[in-house]
Amino acid sequence: MASEKITKFVEDIKTLSVLELSELVDAIQEEFGVTAAIAAAPAAGGAAGGAAAAKTEFDVILASFGDAKMAVIKVAKEVLGLGLKEAKEVVEAAPKAIKEGVSEAEANELKAKFEEAGATIEIK
């Protein structure tokens, strides 16, 4: 049986929104140098083939740069930390994965920035 402190902590977690929970997971991963996949492995072990485990890593795919190629290149340059030439090459290679294995929050943030510039983004 869990201590009163742990029980209260679990009850507090139940009140978090999905976004807050995602931020908590990211903060714990960063603070302690662990990943949710490792932490969830023992809990998911009893699930049917691990199918019940939640997906924790996402790939952000640039499906198309649309009509705003230059705006999308600028976003790629800024967000991915690339030089102009490299950002142009990434954008022109669409459809292409621009970031792989990122958290859901980061994937959604990237999607919003690229779509604001006119790109079509898929998260897988």
PDB file of N, CA and C in Angstrom, residues 3-94:
ATOM      1  N   SER A   3       2.242   5.094   0.549  1.00  0.00           N
ATOM      2  CA  SER A   3       2.209   6.029   1.669  1.00  0.00           C
ATOM      3  C   SER A   3       1.210   7.148   1.373  1.00  0.00           C
ATOM      4  N   GLU A   4       0.863   7.876   2.424  1.00  0.00           N
ATOM      5  CA  GLU A   4      -0.082   8.988   2.286  1.00  0.00           C
ATOM      6  C   GLU A   4       0.461  10.043   1.318  1.00  0.00           C
ATOM      7  N   LYS A   5       1.754  10.271   1.372  1.00  0.00           N
ATOM      8  CA  LYS A   5       2.403  11.253   0.490  1.00  0.00           C
ATOM      9  C   LYS A   5       2.254  10.834  -0.976  1.00  0.00           C
ATOM     10  N   ILE A   6       2.495   9.561  -1.270  1.00  0.00           N
ATOM     11  CA  ILE A   6       2.385   9.050  -2.636  1.00  0.00           C
ATOM     12  C   ILE A   6       0.927   9.082  -3.094  1.00  0.00           C
ATOM     13  N   THR A   7       0.019   8.684  -2.233  1.00  0.00           N
ATOM     14  CA  THR A   7      -1.408   8.689  -2.576  1.00  0.00           C
ATOM     15  C   THR A   7      -1.868  10.097  -2.931  1.00  0.00           C
ATOM     16  N   LYS A   8      -1.438  11.092  -2.148  1.00  0.00           N
ATOM     17  CA  LYS A   8      -1.814  12.481  -2.436  1.00  0.00           C
ATOM     18  C   LYS A   8      -1.224  12.923  -3.780  1.00  0.00           C
ATOM     19  N   PHE A   9       0.023  12.531  -4.038  1.00  0.00           N
ATOM     20  CA  PHE A   9       0.682  12.877  -5.291  1.00  0.00           C
ATOM     21  C   PHE A   9      -0.092  12.306  -6.476  1.00  0.00           C
ATOM     22  N   VAL A  10      -0.513  11.059  -6.369  1.00  0.00           N
ATOM     23  CA  VAL A  10      -1.277  10.411  -7.438  1.00  0.00           C
ATOM     24  C   VAL A  10      -2.613  11.130  -7.630  1.00  0.00           C
ATOM     25  N   GLU A  11      -3.266  11.500  -6.550  1.00  0.00           N
ATOM     26  CA  GLU A  11      -4.541  12.220  -6.655  1.00  0.00           C
ATOM     27  C   GLU A  11      -4.346  13.582  -7.332  1.00  0.00           C
ATOM     28  N   ASP A  12      -3.238  14.269  -7.019  1.00  0.00           N
ATOM     29  CA  ASP A  12      -2.943  15.555  -7.652  1.00  0.00           C
ATOM     30  C   ASP A  12      -2.712  15.381  -9.153  1.00  0.00           C
ATOM     31  N   ILE A  13      -2.029  14.309  -9.537  1.00  0.00           N
ATOM     32  CA  ILE A  13      -1.764  14.047 -10.953  1.00  0.00           C
ATOM     33  C   ILE A  13      -3.073  13.830 -11.711  1.00  0.00           C
ATOM     34  N   LYS A  14      -4.036  13.193 -11.074  1.00  0.00           N
ATOM     35  CA  LYS A  14      -5.324  12.923 -11.727  1.00  0.00           C
ATOM     36  C   LYS A  14      -6.051  14.197 -12.123  1.00  0.00           C
ATOM     37  N   THR A  15      -5.730  15.316 -11.487  1.00  0.00           N
ATOM     38  CA  THR A  15      -6.425  16.573 -11.789  1.00  0.00           C
ATOM     39  C   THR A  15      -5.790  17.356 -12.934  1.00  0.00           C
ATOM     40  N   LEU A  16      -4.627  16.895 -13.407  1.00  0.00           N
ATOM     41  CA  LEU A  16      -3.920  17.617 -14.474  1.00  0.00           C
ATOM     42  C   LEU A  16      -4.609  17.438 -15.825  1.00  0.00           C
ATOM     43  N   SER A  17      -4.519  18.469 -16.651  1.00  0.00           N
ATOM     44  CA  SER A  17      -4.995  18.359 -18.031  1.00  0.00           C
ATOM     45  C   SER A  17      -3.981  17.530 -18.815  1.00  0.00           C
ATOM     46  N   VAL A  18      -4.345  17.129 -20.014  1.00  0.00           N
ATOM     47  CA  VAL A  18      -3.438  16.343 -20.850  1.00  0.00           C
ATOM     48  C   VAL A  18      -2.167  17.135 -21.145  1.00  0.00           C
ATOM     49  N   LEU A  19      -2.301  18.414 -21.435  1.00  0.00           N
ATOM     50  CA  LEU A  19      -1.137  19.254 -21.721  1.00  0.00           C
ATOM     51  C   LEU A  19      -0.239  19.368 -20.490  1.00  0.00           C
ATOM     52  N   GLU A  20      -0.853  19.580 -19.312  1.00  0.00           N
ATOM     53  CA  GLU A  20      -0.063  19.675 -18.086  1.00  0.00           C
ATOM     54  C   GLU A  20       0.645  18.352 -17.793  1.00  0.00           C
ATOM     55  N   LEU A  21      -0.036  17.243 -18.032  1.00  0.00           N
ATOM     56  CA  LEU A  21       0.564  15.937 -17.817  1.00  0.00           C
ATOM     57  C   LEU A  21       1.751  15.721 -18.754  1.00  0.00           C
ATOM     58  N   SER A  22       1.595  16.158 -20.009  1.00  0.00           N
ATOM     59  CA  SER A  22       2.688  16.056 -20.974  1.00  0.00           C
ATOM     60  C   SER A  22       3.885  16.890 -20.512  1.00  0.00           C
ATOM     61  N   GLU A  23       3.619  18.099 -20.019  1.00  0.00           N
ATOM     62  CA  GLU A  23       4.693  18.960 -19.522  1.00  0.00           C
ATOM     63  C   GLU A  23       5.374  18.331 -18.308  1.00  0.00           C
ATOM     64  N   LEU A  24       4.587  17.692 -17.422  1.00  0.00           N
ATOM     65  CA  LEU A  24       5.143  17.018 -16.255  1.00  0.00           C
ATOM     66  C   LEU A  24       6.074  15.888 -16.678  1.00  0.00           C
ATOM     67  N   VAL A  25       5.637  15.092 -17.639  1.00  0.00           N
ATOM     68  CA  VAL A  25       6.457  13.979 -18.130  1.00  0.00           C
ATOM     69  C   VAL A  25       7.757  14.514 -18.721  1.00  0.00           C
ATOM     70  N   ASP A  26       7.658  15.564 -19.537  1.00  0.00           N
ATOM     71  CA  ASP A  26       8.860  16.151 -20.127  1.00  0.00           C
ATOM     72  C   ASP A  26       9.813  16.671 -19.048  1.00  0.00           C
ATOM     73  N   ALA A  27       9.259  17.322 -18.020  1.00  0.00           N
ATOM     74  CA  ALA A  27      10.087  17.870 -16.942  1.00  0.00           C
ATOM     75  C   ALA A  27      10.780  16.747 -16.162  1.00  0.00           C
ATOM     76  N   ILE A  28      10.064  15.665 -15.897  1.00  0.00           N
ATOM     77  CA  ILE A  28      10.649  14.536 -15.172  1.00  0.00           C
ATOM     78  C   ILE A  28      11.747  13.884 -16.013  1.00  0.00           C
ATOM     79  N   GLN A  29      11.473  13.729 -17.305  1.00  0.00           N
ATOM     80  CA  GLN A  29      12.482  13.135 -18.193  1.00  0.00           C
ATOM     81  C   GLN A  29      13.750  13.981 -18.198  1.00  0.00           C
ATOM     82  N   GLU A  30      13.585  15.286 -18.284  1.00  0.00           N
ATOM     83  CA  GLU A  30      14.740  16.177 -18.342  1.00  0.00           C
ATOM     84  C   GLU A  30      15.476  16.209 -17.003  1.00  0.00           C
ATOM     85  N   GLU A  31      14.741  16.295 -15.912  1.00  0.00           N
ATOM     86  CA  GLU A  31      15.341  16.392 -14.582  1.00  0.00           C
ATOM     87  C   GLU A  31      16.133  15.143 -14.199  1.00  0.00           C
ATOM     88  N   PHE A  32      15.581  13.968 -14.497  1.00  0.00           N
ATOM     89  CA  PHE A  32      16.185  12.730 -14.039  1.00  0.00           C
ATOM     90  C   PHE A  32      16.877  11.926 -15.142  1.00  0.00           C
ATOM     91  N   GLY A  33      16.829  12.427 -16.374  1.00  0.00           N
ATOM     92  CA  GLY A  33      17.506  11.752 -17.473  1.00  0.00           C
ATOM     93  C   GLY A  33      16.924  10.390 -17.809  1.00  0.00           C
ATOM     94  N   VAL A  34      15.610  10.269 -17.682  1.00  0.00           N
ATOM     95  CA  VAL A  34      14.926   9.015 -18.011  1.00  0.00           C
ATOM     96  C   VAL A  34      13.959   9.259 -19.152  1.00  0.00           C
ATOM     97  N   THR A  35      13.439   8.181 -19.717  1.00  0.00           N
ATOM     98  CA  THR A  35      12.403   8.326 -20.728  1.00  0.00           C
ATOM     99  C   THR A  35      11.147   7.641 -20.246  1.00  0.00           C
ATOM    100  N   ALA A  36      10.006   8.099 -20.733  1.00  0.00           N
ATOM    101  CA  ALA A  36       8.731   7.512 -20.344  1.00  0.00           C
ATOM    102  C   ALA A  36       8.652   6.066 -20.796  1.00  0.00           C
ATOM    103  N   ALA A  37       9.303   5.726 -21.898  1.00  0.00           N
ATOM    104  CA  ALA A  37       9.273   4.357 -22.402  1.00  0.00           C
ATOM    105  C   ALA A  37       9.915   3.407 -21.399  1.00  0.00           C
ATOM    106  N   ILE A  38      11.011   3.823 -20.798  1.00  0.00           N
ATOM    107  CA  ILE A  38      11.681   2.985 -19.798  1.00  0.00           C
ATOM    108  C   ILE A  38      10.840   2.925 -18.527  1.00  0.00           C
ATOM    109  N   ALA A  39      10.326   4.048 -18.099  1.00  0.00           N
ATOM    110  CA  ALA A  39       9.538   4.090 -16.881  1.00  0.00           C
ATOM    111  C   ALA A  39       8.241   3.312 -17.036  1.00  0.00           C
ATOM    112  N   ALA A  40       7.660   3.304 -18.214  1.00  0.00           N
ATOM    113  CA  ALA A  40       6.381   2.638 -18.440  1.00  0.00           C
ATOM    114  C   ALA A  40       6.538   1.159 -18.752  1.00  0.00           C
ATOM    115  N   ALA A  41       7.741   0.710 -19.081  1.00  0.00           N
ATOM    116  CA  ALA A  41       7.951  -0.680 -19.488  1.00  0.00           C
ATOM    117  C   ALA A  41       7.465  -1.697 -18.457  1.00  0.00           C
ATOM    118  N   PRO A  42       7.792  -1.567 -17.174  1.00  0.00           N
ATOM    119  CA  PRO A  42       7.296  -2.562 -16.225  1.00  0.00           C
ATOM    120  C   PRO A  42       5.774  -2.552 -16.120  1.00  0.00           C
ATOM    121  N   ALA A  43       5.155  -1.396 -16.168  1.00  0.00           N
ATOM    122  CA  ALA A  43       3.711  -1.304 -16.067  1.00  0.00           C
ATOM    123  C   ALA A  43       3.044  -1.894 -17.299  1.00  0.00           C
ATOM    124  N   ALA A  44       3.637  -1.699 -18.474  1.00  0.00           N
ATOM    125  CA  ALA A  44       3.044  -2.184 -19.715  1.00  0.00           C
ATOM    126  C   ALA A  44       3.339  -3.659 -19.945  1.00  0.00           C
ATOM    127  N   GLY A  45       4.254  -4.233 -19.191  1.00  0.00           N
ATOM    128  CA  GLY A  45       4.651  -5.621 -19.381  1.00  0.00           C
ATOM    129  C   GLY A  45       3.489  -6.590 -19.306  1.00  0.00           C
ATOM    130  N   GLY A  46       2.500  -6.319 -18.450  1.00  0.00           N
ATOM    131  CA  GLY A  46       1.363  -7.211 -18.318  1.00  0.00           C
ATOM    132  C   GLY A  46       0.310  -6.994 -19.379  1.00  0.00           C
ATOM    133  N   ALA A  47       0.399  -5.924 -20.118  1.00  0.00           N
ATOM    134  CA  ALA A  47      -0.596  -5.640 -21.152  1.00  0.00           C
ATOM    135  C   ALA A  47      -0.410  -6.610 -22.313  1.00  0.00           C
ATOM    136  N   ALA A  48      -1.449  -6.813 -23.066  1.00  0.00           N
ATOM    137  CA  ALA A  48      -1.397  -7.738 -24.208  1.00  0.00           C
ATOM    138  C   ALA A  48      -0.398  -7.216 -25.229  1.00  0.00           C
ATOM    139  N   GLY A  49       0.826  -7.727 -25.165  1.00  0.00           N
ATOM    140  CA  GLY A  49       1.846  -7.321 -26.133  1.00  0.00           C
ATOM    141  C   GLY A  49       2.238  -5.867 -26.003  1.00  0.00           C
ATOM    142  N   GLY A  50       1.922  -5.208 -24.904  1.00  0.00           N
ATOM    143  CA  GLY A  50       2.261  -3.807 -24.719  1.00  0.00           C
ATOM    144  C   GLY A  50       1.381  -2.877 -25.530  1.00  0.00           C
ATOM    145  N   ALA A  51       0.293  -3.386 -26.098  1.00  0.00           N
ATOM    146  CA  ALA A  51      -0.568  -2.573 -26.954  1.00  0.00           C
ATOM    147  C   ALA A  51      -1.236  -1.443 -26.184  1.00  0.00           C
ATOM    148  N   ALA A  52      -1.381  -1.595 -24.891  1.00  0.00           N
ATOM    149  CA  ALA A  52      -2.061  -0.577 -24.104  1.00  0.00           C
ATOM    150  C   ALA A  52      -1.146   0.593 -23.743  1.00  0.00           C
ATOM    151  N   ALA A  53       0.152   0.465 -23.977  1.00  0.00           N
ATOM    152  CA  ALA A  53       1.094   1.532 -23.644  1.00  0.00           C
ATOM    153  C   ALA A  53       0.856   2.736 -24.557  1.00  0.00           C
ATOM    154  N   ALA A  54       0.872   3.925 -23.965  1.00  0.00           N
ATOM    155  CA  ALA A  54       0.649   5.143 -24.732  1.00  0.00           C
ATOM    156  C   ALA A  54       1.886   5.480 -25.546  1.00  0.00           C
ATOM    157  N   LYS A  55       1.670   6.042 -26.722  1.00  0.00           N
ATOM    158  CA  LYS A  55       2.782   6.454 -27.579  1.00  0.00           C
ATOM    159  C   LYS A  55       3.416   7.700 -26.968  1.00  0.00           C
ATOM    160  N   THR A  56       4.730   7.703 -26.848  1.00  0.00           N
ATOM    161  CA  THR A  56       5.414   8.819 -26.209  1.00  0.00           C
ATOM    162  C   THR A  56       6.335   9.578 -27.151  1.00  0.00           C
ATOM    163  N   GLU A  57       6.635   9.002 -28.312  1.00  0.00           N
ATOM    164  CA  GLU A  57       7.516   9.673 -29.259  1.00  0.00           C
ATOM    165  C   GLU A  57       6.827   9.811 -30.605  1.00  0.00           C
ATOM    166  N   PHE A  58       6.982  10.971 -31.206  1.00  0.00           N
ATOM    167  CA  PHE A  58       6.293  11.271 -32.455  1.00  0.00           C
ATOM    168  C   PHE A  58       7.283  11.810 -33.478  1.00  0.00           C
ATOM    169  N   ASP A  59       6.964  11.576 -34.744  1.00  0.00           N
ATOM    170  CA  ASP A  59       7.752  12.105 -35.845  1.00  0.00           C
ATOM    171  C   ASP A  59       6.955  13.232 -36.500  1.00  0.00           C
ATOM    172  N   VAL A  60       7.619  14.334 -36.775  1.00  0.00           N
ATOM    173  CA  VAL A  60       6.980  15.475 -37.435  1.00  0.00           C
ATOM    174  C   VAL A  60       7.411  15.440 -38.898  1.00  0.00           C
ATOM    175  N   ILE A  61       6.431  15.295 -39.782  1.00  0.00           N
ATOM    176  CA  ILE A  61       6.690  15.146 -41.207  1.00  0.00           C
ATOM    177  C   ILE A  61       6.218  16.402 -41.951  1.00  0.00           C
ATOM    178  N   LEU A  62       7.123  16.987 -42.723  1.00  0.00           N
ATOM    179  CA  LEU A  62       6.750  18.097 -43.604  1.00  0.00           C
ATOM    180  C   LEU A  62       6.183  17.462 -44.867  1.00  0.00           C
ATOM    181  N   ALA A  63       4.859  17.496 -45.006  1.00  0.00           N
ATOM    182  CA  ALA A  63       4.209  16.871 -46.152  1.00  0.00           C
ATOM    183  C   ALA A  63       4.318  17.767 -47.386  1.00  0.00           C
ATOM    184  N   SER A  64       4.197  19.080 -47.168  1.00  0.00           N
ATOM    185  CA  SER A  64       4.233  20.027 -48.280  1.00  0.00           C
ATOM    186  C   SER A  64       4.557  21.415 -47.744  1.00  0.00           C
ATOM    187  N   PHE A  65       5.255  22.218 -48.549  1.00  0.00           N
ATOM    188  CA  PHE A  65       5.514  23.587 -48.119  1.00  0.00           C
ATOM    189  C   PHE A  65       4.453  24.556 -48.631  1.00  0.00           C
ATOM    190  N   GLY A  66       3.485  24.064 -49.402  1.00  0.00           N
ATOM    191  CA  GLY A  66       2.382  24.891 -49.868  1.00  0.00           C
ATOM    192  C   GLY A  66       2.833  26.000 -50.792  1.00  0.00           C
ATOM    193  N   ASP A  67       2.149  27.129 -50.713  1.00  0.00           N
ATOM    194  CA  ASP A  67       2.443  28.270 -51.578  1.00  0.00           C
ATOM    195  C   ASP A  67       3.443  29.242 -50.951  1.00  0.00           C
ATOM    196  N   ALA A  68       3.868  28.950 -49.724  1.00  0.00           N
ATOM    197  CA  ALA A  68       4.723  29.887 -48.994  1.00  0.00           C
ATOM    198  C   ALA A  68       6.093  29.282 -48.715  1.00  0.00           C
ATOM    199  N   LYS A  69       6.780  28.895 -49.763  1.00  0.00           N
ATOM    200  CA  LYS A  69       8.062  28.206 -49.620  1.00  0.00           C
ATOM    201  C   LYS A  69       9.062  29.011 -48.781  1.00  0.00           C
ATOM    202  N   MET A  70       9.202  30.286 -49.042  1.00  0.00           N
ATOM    203  CA  MET A  70      10.174  31.105 -48.317  1.00  0.00           C
ATOM    204  C   MET A  70       9.831  31.202 -46.832  1.00  0.00           C
ATOM    205  N   ALA A  71       8.554  31.355 -46.515  1.00  0.00           N
ATOM    206  CA  ALA A  71       8.138  31.435 -45.105  1.00  0.00           C
ATOM    207  C   ALA A  71       8.430  30.123 -44.383  1.00  0.00           C
ATOM    208  N   VAL A  72       8.198  29.011 -45.063  1.00  0.00           N
ATOM    209  CA  VAL A  72       8.452  27.700 -44.470  1.00  0.00           C
ATOM    210  C   VAL A  72       9.958  27.495 -44.287  1.00  0.00           C
ATOM    211  N   ILE A  73      10.756  27.940 -45.231  1.00  0.00           N
ATOM    212  CA  ILE A  73      12.215  27.850 -45.106  1.00  0.00           C
ATOM    213  C   ILE A  73      12.684  28.654 -43.894  1.00  0.00           C
ATOM    214  N   LYS A  74      12.126  29.845 -43.700  1.00  0.00           N
ATOM    215  CA  LYS A  74      12.502  30.672 -42.551  1.00  0.00           C
ATOM    216  C   LYS A  74      12.177  29.962 -41.241  1.00  0.00           C
ATOM    217  N   VAL A  75      11.005  29.328 -41.169  1.00  0.00           N
ATOM    218  CA  VAL A  75      10.623  28.602 -39.955  1.00  0.00           C
ATOM    219  C   VAL A  75      11.560  27.412 -39.746  1.00  0.00           C
ATOM    220  N   ALA A  76      11.865  26.682 -40.805  1.00  0.00           N
ATOM    221  CA  ALA A  76      12.774  25.533 -40.704  1.00  0.00           C
ATOM    222  C   ALA A  76      14.144  25.993 -40.208  1.00  0.00           C
ATOM    223  N   LYS A  77      14.621  27.096 -40.730  1.00  0.00           N
ATOM    224  CA  LYS A  77      15.927  27.642 -40.341  1.00  0.00           C
ATOM    225  C   LYS A  77      15.933  27.960 -38.853  1.00  0.00           C
ATOM    226  N   GLU A  78      14.883  28.631 -38.393  1.00  0.00           N
ATOM    227  CA  GLU A  78      14.789  29.051 -36.994  1.00  0.00           C
ATOM    228  C   GLU A  78      14.589  27.865 -36.050  1.00  0.00           C
ATOM    229  N   VAL A  79      13.607  27.037 -36.349  1.00  0.00           N
ATOM    230  CA  VAL A  79      13.216  25.955 -35.441  1.00  0.00           C
ATOM    231  C   VAL A  79      14.230  24.814 -35.408  1.00  0.00           C
ATOM    232  N   LEU A  80      14.816  24.510 -36.542  1.00  0.00           N
ATOM    233  CA  LEU A  80      15.740  23.385 -36.615  1.00  0.00           C
ATOM    234  C   LEU A  80      17.197  23.799 -36.416  1.00  0.00           C
ATOM    235  N   GLY A  81      17.433  25.111 -36.324  1.00  0.00           N
ATOM    236  CA  GLY A  81      18.787  25.601 -36.102  1.00  0.00           C
ATOM    237  C   GLY A  81      19.712  25.361 -37.286  1.00  0.00           C
ATOM    238  N   LEU A  82      19.174  25.496 -38.488  1.00  0.00           N
ATOM    239  CA  LEU A  82      19.946  25.237 -39.703  1.00  0.00           C
ATOM    240  C   LEU A  82      20.356  26.533 -40.372  1.00  0.00           C
ATOM    241  N   GLY A  83      21.328  26.427 -41.256  1.00  0.00           N
ATOM    242  CA  GLY A  83      21.681  27.547 -42.111  1.00  0.00           C
ATOM    243  C   GLY A  83      20.646  27.660 -43.213  1.00  0.00           C
ATOM    244  N   LEU A  84      20.660  28.753 -43.945  1.00  0.00           N
ATOM    245  CA  LEU A  84      19.672  28.984 -45.000  1.00  0.00           C
ATOM    246  C   LEU A  84      19.688  27.878 -46.047  1.00  0.00           C
ATOM    247  N   LYS A  85      20.864  27.490 -46.499  1.00  0.00           N
ATOM    248  CA  LYS A  85      20.986  26.458 -47.535  1.00  0.00           C
ATOM    249  C   LYS A  85      20.424  25.126 -47.044  1.00  0.00           C
ATOM    250  N   GLU A  86      20.778  24.739 -45.812  1.00  0.00           N
ATOM    251  CA  GLU A  86      20.312  23.467 -45.262  1.00  0.00           C
ATOM    252  C   GLU A  86      18.797  23.475 -45.061  1.00  0.00           C
ATOM    253  N   ALA A  87      18.264  24.592 -44.577  1.00  0.00           N
ATOM    254  CA  ALA A  87      16.819  24.713 -44.373  1.00  0.00           C
ATOM    255  C   ALA A  87      16.088  24.594 -45.709  1.00  0.00           C
ATOM    256  N   LYS A  88      16.640  25.226 -46.753  1.00  0.00           N
ATOM    257  CA  LYS A  88      16.039  25.152 -48.091  1.00  0.00           C
ATOM    258  C   LYS A  88      16.030  23.715 -48.586  1.00  0.00           C
ATOM    259  N   GLU A  89      17.122  22.992 -48.361  1.00  0.00           N
ATOM    260  CA  GLU A  89      17.211  21.596 -48.794  1.00  0.00           C
ATOM    261  C   GLU A  89      16.184  20.720 -48.074  1.00  0.00           C
ATOM    262  N   VAL A  90      15.998  20.951 -46.789  1.00  0.00           N
ATOM    263  CA  VAL A  90      15.021  20.185 -46.012  1.00  0.00           C
ATOM    264  C   VAL A  90      13.616  20.437 -46.550  1.00  0.00           C
ATOM    265  N   VAL A  91      13.284  21.696 -46.753  1.00  0.00           N
ATOM    266  CA  VAL A  91      11.939  22.066 -47.211  1.00  0.00           C
ATOM    267  C   VAL A  91      11.674  21.517 -48.616  1.00  0.00           C
ATOM    268  N   GLU A  92      12.651  21.633 -49.498  1.00  0.00           N
ATOM    269  CA  GLU A  92      12.470  21.168 -50.867  1.00  0.00           C
ATOM    270  C   GLU A  92      12.418  19.640 -50.968  1.00  0.00           C
ATOM    271  N   ALA A  93      12.846  18.941 -49.928  1.00  0.00           N
ATOM    272  CA  ALA A  93      12.822  17.481 -49.934  1.00  0.00           C
ATOM    273  C   ALA A  93      11.467  16.924 -49.488  1.00  0.00           C
ATOM    274  N   ALA A  94      10.491  17.797 -49.229  1.00  0.00           N
ATOM    275  CA  ALA A  94       9.165  17.349 -48.763  1.00  0.00           C
ATOM    276  C   ALA A  94       8.561  16.378 -49.765  1.00  0.00           C
TER     277      ALA A  94
END
